[in-house]
mmCIF file of C-alpha atoms in Angstrom:
data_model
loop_
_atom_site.group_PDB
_atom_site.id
_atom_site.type_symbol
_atom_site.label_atom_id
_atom_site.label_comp_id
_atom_site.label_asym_id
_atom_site.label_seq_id
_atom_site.Cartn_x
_atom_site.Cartn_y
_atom_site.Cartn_z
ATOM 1 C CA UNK A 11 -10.589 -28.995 40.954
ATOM 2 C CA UNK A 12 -6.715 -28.854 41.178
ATOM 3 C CA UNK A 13 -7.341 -31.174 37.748
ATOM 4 C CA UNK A 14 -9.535 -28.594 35.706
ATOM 5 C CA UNK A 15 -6.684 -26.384 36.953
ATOM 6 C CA UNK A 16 -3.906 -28.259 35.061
ATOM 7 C CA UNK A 17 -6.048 -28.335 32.096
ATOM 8 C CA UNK A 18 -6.378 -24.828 31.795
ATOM 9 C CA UNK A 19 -2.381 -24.082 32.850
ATOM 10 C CA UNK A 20 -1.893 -26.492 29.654
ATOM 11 C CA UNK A 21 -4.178 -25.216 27.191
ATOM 12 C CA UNK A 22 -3.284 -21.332 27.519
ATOM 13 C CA UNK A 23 0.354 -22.879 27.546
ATOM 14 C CA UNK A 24 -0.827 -24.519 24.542
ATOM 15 C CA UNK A 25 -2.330 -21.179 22.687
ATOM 16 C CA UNK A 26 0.962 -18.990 23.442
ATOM 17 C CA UNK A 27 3.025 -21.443 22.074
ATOM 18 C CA UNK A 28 0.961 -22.125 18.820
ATOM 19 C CA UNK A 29 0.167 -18.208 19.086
ATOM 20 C CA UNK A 30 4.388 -17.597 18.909
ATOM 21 C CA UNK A 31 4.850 -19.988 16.297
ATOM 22 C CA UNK A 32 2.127 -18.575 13.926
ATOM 23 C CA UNK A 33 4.525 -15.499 14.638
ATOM 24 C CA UNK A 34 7.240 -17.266 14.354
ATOM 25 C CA UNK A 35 6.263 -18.194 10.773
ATOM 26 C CA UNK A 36 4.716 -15.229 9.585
ATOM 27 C CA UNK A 37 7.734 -13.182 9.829
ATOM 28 C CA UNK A 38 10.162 -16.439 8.402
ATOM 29 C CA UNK A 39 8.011 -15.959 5.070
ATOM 30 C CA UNK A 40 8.274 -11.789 5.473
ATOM 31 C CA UNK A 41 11.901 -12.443 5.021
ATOM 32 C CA UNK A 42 12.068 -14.941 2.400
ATOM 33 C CA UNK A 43 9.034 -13.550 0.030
ATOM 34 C CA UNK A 44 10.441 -10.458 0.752
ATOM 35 C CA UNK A 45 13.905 -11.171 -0.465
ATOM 36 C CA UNK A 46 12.734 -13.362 -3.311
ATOM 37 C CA UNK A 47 11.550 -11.412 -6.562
ATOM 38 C CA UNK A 48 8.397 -11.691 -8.306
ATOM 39 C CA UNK A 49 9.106 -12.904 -11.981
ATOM 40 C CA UNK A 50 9.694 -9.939 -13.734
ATOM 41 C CA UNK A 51 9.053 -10.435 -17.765
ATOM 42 C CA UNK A 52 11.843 -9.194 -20.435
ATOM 43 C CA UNK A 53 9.819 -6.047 -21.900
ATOM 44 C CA UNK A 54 11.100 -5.152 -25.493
ATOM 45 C CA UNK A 55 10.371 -1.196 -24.975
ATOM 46 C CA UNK A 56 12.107 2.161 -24.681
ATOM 47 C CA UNK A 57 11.616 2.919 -21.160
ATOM 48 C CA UNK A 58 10.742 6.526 -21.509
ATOM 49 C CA UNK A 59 8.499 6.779 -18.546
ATOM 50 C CA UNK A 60 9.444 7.327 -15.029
ATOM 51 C CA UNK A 61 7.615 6.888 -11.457
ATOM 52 C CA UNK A 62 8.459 7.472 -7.830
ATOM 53 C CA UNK A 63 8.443 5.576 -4.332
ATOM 54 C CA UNK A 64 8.308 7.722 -1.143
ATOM 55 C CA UNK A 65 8.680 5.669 2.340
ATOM 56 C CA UNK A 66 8.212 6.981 5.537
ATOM 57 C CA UNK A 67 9.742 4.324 6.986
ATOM 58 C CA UNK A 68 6.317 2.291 7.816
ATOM 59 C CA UNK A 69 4.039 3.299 4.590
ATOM 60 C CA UNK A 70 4.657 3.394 0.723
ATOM 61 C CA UNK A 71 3.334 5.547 -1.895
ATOM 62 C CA UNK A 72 3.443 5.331 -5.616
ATOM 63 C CA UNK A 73 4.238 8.774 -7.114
ATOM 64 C CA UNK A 74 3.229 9.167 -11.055
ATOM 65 C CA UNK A 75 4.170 12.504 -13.085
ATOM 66 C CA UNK A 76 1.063 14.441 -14.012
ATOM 67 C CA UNK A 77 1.907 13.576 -17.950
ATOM 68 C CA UNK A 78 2.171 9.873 -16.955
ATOM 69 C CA UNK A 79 -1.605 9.921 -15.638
ATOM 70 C CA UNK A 80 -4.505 8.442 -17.976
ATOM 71 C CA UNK A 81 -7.397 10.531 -18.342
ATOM 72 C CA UNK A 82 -9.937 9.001 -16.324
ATOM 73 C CA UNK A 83 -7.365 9.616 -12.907
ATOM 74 C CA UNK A 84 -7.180 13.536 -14.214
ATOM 75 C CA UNK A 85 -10.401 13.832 -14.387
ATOM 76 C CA UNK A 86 -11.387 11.788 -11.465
ATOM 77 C CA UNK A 87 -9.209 13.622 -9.182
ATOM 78 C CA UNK A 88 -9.587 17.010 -11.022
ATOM 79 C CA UNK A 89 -5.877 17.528 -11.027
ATOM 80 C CA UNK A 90 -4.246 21.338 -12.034
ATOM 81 C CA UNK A 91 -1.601 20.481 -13.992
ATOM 82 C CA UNK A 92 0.056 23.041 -12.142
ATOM 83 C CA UNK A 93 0.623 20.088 -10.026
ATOM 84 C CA UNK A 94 3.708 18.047 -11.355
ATOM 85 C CA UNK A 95 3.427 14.797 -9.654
ATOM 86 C CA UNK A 96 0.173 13.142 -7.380
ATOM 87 C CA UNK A 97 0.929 10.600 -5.130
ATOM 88 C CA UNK A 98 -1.331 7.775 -4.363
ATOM 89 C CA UNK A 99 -1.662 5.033 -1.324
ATOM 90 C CA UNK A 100 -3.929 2.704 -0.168
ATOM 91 C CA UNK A 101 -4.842 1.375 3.823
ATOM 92 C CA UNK A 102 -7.012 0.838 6.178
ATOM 93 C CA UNK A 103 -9.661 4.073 6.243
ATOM 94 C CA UNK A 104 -9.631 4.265 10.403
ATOM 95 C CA UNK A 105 -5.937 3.927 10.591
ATOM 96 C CA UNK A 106 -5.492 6.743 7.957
ATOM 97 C CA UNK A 107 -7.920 8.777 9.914
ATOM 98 C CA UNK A 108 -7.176 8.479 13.172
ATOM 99 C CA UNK A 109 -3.370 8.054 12.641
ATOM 100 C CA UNK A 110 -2.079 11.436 11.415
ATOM 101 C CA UNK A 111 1.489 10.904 12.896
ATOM 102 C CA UNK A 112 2.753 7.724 14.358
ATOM 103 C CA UNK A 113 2.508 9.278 18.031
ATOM 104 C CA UNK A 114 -1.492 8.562 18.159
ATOM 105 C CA UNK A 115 -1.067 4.709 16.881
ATOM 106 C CA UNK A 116 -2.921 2.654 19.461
ATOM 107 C CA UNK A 117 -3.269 -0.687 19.992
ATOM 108 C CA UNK A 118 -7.354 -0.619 19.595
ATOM 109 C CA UNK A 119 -6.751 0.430 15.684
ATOM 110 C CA UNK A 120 -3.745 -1.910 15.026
ATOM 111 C CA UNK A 121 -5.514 -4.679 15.800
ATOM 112 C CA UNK A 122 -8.668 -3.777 14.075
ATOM 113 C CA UNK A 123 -7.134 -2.963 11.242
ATOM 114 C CA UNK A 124 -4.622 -6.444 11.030
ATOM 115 C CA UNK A 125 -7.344 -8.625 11.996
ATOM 116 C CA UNK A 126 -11.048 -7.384 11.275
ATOM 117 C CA UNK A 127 -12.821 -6.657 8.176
ATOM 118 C CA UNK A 128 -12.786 -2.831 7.679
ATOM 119 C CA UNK A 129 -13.445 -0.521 4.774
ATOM 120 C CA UNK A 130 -10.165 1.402 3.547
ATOM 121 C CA UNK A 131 -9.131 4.312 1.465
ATOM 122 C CA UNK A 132 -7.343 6.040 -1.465
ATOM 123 C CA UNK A 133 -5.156 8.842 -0.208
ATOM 124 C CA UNK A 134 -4.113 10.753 -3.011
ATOM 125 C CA UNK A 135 -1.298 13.913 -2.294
ATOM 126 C CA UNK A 136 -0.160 16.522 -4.776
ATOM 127 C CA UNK A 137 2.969 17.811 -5.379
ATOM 128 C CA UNK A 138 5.034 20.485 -7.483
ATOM 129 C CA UNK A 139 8.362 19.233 -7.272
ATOM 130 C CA UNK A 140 10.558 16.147 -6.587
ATOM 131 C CA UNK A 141 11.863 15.492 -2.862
ATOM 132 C CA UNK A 142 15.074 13.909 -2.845
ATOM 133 C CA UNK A 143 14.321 10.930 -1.066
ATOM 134 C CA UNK A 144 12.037 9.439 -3.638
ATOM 135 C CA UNK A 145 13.138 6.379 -5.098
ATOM 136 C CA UNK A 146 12.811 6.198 -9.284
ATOM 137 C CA UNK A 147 11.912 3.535 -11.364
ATOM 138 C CA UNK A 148 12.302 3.721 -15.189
ATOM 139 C CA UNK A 149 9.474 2.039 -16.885
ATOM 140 C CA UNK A 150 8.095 1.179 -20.839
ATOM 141 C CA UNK A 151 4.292 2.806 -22.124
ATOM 142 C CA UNK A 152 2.308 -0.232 -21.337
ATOM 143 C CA UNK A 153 3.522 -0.926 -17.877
ATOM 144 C CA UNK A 154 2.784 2.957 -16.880
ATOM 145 C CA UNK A 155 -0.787 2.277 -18.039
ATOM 146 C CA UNK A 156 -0.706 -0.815 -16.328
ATOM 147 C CA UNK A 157 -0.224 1.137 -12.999
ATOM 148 C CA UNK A 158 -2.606 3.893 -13.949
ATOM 149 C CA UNK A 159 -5.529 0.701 -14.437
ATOM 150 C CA UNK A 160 -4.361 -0.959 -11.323
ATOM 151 C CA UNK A 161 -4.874 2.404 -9.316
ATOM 152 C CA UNK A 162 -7.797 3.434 -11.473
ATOM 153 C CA UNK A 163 -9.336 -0.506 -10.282
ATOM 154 C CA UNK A 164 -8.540 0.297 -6.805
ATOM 155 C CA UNK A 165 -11.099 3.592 -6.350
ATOM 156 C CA UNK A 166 -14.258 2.372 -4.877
ATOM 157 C CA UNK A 167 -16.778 4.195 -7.455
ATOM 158 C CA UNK A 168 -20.454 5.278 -7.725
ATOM 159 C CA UNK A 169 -23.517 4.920 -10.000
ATOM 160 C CA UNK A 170 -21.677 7.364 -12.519
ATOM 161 C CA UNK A 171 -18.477 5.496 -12.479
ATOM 162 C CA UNK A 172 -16.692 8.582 -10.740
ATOM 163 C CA UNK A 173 -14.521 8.382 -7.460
ATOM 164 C CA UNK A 174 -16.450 8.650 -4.354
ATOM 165 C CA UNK A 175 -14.406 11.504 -1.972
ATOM 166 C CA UNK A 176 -14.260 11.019 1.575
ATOM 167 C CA UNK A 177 -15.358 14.377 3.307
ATOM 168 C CA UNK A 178 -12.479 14.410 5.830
ATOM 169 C CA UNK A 179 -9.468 16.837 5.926
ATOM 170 C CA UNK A 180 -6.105 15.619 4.988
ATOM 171 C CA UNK A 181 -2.985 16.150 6.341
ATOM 172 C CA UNK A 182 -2.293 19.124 4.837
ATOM 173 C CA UNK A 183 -4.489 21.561 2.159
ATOM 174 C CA UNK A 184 -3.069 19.296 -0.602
ATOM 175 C CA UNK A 185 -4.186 15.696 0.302
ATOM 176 C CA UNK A 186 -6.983 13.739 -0.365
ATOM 177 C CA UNK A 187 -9.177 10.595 0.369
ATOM 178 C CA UNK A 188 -11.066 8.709 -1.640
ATOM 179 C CA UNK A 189 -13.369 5.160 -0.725
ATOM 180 C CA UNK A 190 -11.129 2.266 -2.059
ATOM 181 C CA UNK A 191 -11.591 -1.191 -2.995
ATOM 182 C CA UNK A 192 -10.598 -4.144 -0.461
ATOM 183 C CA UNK A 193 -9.890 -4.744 3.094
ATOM 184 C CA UNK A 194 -6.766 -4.631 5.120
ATOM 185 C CA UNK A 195 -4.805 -7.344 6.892
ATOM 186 C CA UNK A 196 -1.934 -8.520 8.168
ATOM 187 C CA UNK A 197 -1.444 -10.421 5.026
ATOM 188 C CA UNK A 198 -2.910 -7.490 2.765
ATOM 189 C CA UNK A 199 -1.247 -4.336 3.839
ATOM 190 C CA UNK A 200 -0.657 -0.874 2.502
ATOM 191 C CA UNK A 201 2.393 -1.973 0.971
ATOM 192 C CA UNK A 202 1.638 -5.248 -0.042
ATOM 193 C CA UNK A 203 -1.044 -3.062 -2.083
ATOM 194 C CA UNK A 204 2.566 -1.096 -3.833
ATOM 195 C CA UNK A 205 4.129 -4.299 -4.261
ATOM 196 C CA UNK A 206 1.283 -5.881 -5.683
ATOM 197 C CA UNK A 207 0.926 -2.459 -8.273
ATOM 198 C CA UNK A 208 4.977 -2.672 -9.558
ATOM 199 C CA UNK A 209 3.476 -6.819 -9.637
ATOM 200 C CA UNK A 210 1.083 -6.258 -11.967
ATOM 201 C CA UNK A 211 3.239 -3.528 -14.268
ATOM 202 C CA UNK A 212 5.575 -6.088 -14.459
ATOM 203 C CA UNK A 213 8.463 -4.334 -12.551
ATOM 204 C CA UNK A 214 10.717 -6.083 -10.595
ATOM 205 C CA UNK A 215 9.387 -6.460 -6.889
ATOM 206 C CA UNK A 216 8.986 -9.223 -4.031
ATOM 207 C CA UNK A 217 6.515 -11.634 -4.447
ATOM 208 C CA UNK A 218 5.061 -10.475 -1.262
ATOM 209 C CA UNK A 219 5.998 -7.763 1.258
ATOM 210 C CA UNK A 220 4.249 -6.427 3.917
ATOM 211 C CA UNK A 221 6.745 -4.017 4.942
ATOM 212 C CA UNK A 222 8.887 -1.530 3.389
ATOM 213 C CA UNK A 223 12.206 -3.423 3.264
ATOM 214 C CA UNK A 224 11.326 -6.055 0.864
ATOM 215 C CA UNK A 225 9.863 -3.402 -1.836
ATOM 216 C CA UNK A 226 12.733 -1.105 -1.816
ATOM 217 C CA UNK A 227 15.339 -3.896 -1.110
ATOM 218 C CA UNK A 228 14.790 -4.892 -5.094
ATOM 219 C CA UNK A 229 14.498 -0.736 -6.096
ATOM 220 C CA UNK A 230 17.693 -0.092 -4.863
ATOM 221 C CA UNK A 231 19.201 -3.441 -6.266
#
C-alpha cells in the first residue's frame, strides 16, 4: 500500500514538473520568436498605401482604409463607403461571444479555447475616423492585396462563395461576425493570425507571436 502510495507522490511530482517545463519553454520561445523578425523581402515599390493596428492590450486587429479594400471584401461585407476604415480580427468564436469585456473571461473558455478544437470567427468593425492609438504601417500595391487575399482566405464561405454571417449581436451597432477558417490554440492565436497576415504581405513582423508585444515591438521599431 504505502508503496503504490510513493508511486503516485512521484508520478504527479513527475507531471508538474514536466507540466512547468513545457511552460517553461513555451514562453522561452514567446520571447525569442517574438523578438526575432520574420525575413522581410526588399520590395522595389512606392509605398502609397497605408494600414492600421489597434491593441487592446490582449487582442490585435488589422484596420484597412475603405479605398484599400478589394472588391470581393466590399461586397462581401456590404460596406457604405460612408465608412472610412473596417477593421478585421480573427479568434476563437465562444471566446468572442461569451467574452464581451475581459471581466466575464473564465477559466472554462480559456482552456477550451487554448487546448480543444473549436470553430472561430471573423469579427469585422466599422469605423469613420482614425483613433489615435492606432499604429500605421506604410505599405507597396501588391502587399495591400496580399492582406486583402489573406483576409479574403480566412472567411469561412458557402455554396455561392459569399461570407457566411453569424446571427449574433456585436459589441456595438457597428460590428460584425462572420464563420472563419481554422481553429484556435495556444500556438495559433488571434494574434498569431495578425502576425501571420503582415507575414504573408511581406511586412516586417516576428516570426511568431502569440501576444501583442512581439507584433508591435517590430511596428514601433
Amino acid at each position: 500500500m504505502i508503496f503504490y502510495e510513493k508511486i503516485n507522490y512521484l508520478s504527479k511530482k513527475i507531471f508538474f514538473l514536466v507540466l512547468i517545463t513545457l511552460i517553461e519553454i513555451y514562453f522561452i520561445l514567446v520571447i525569442v520568436l517574438s523578438l526575432f523578425s520574420s525575413n522581410k523581402k526588399e520590395l522595389n515599390c512606392i509605398q502609397s498605401e497605408k494600414i492600421y493596428i489597434t491593441s487592446n492590450g490582449i487582442h490585435l486587429d488589422i484596420i484597412i482604409p475603405y479605398n484599400s479594400l478589394s472588391d470581393k471584401l466590399k461586397e462581401n461585407l456590404q460596406i457604405s463607403d460612408r465608412l472610412k476604415y473596417i477593421s478585421f480580427g480573427w479568434g476563437d468564436k465562444e471566446f468572442y461571444f461569451n467574452t464581451p469585456t475581459w471581466s466575464d473571461l473564465t477559466f472554462s473558455t480559456t482552456f477550451k479555447a487554448l487546448f480543444l478544437k473549436s470553430e472561430s470567427a471573423m469579427h469585422v468593425t466599422f469605423y469613420s475616423s482614425i483613433y489615435t492609438n492606432w499604429k500605421k504601417i506604410n505599405l507597396c500595391k501588391i502587399q495591400i492585396e496580399d492582406l486583402n487575399l489573406y483576409i479574403e482566405n480566412s472567411f469561412k464561405k458557402d455554396y455561392n462563395d459569399k461570407f457566411v454571417k453569424i446571427n449574433v449581436s456585436g459589441y456595438s451597432s457597428n460590428d460584425f461576425f462572420y464563420e472563419a477558417n481554422g481553429s484556435f490554440s495556444f500556438y495559433r492565436t488571434c494574434n498569431v493570425w495578425v502576425n501571420e497576415a503582415l507575414k504573408n504581405s511581406n511586412i516586417k513582423t516576428s516570426i511568431w507571436s502569440p501576444f501583442v508585444y512581439g507584433i508591435l515591438y517590430h511596428i514601433e521599431e
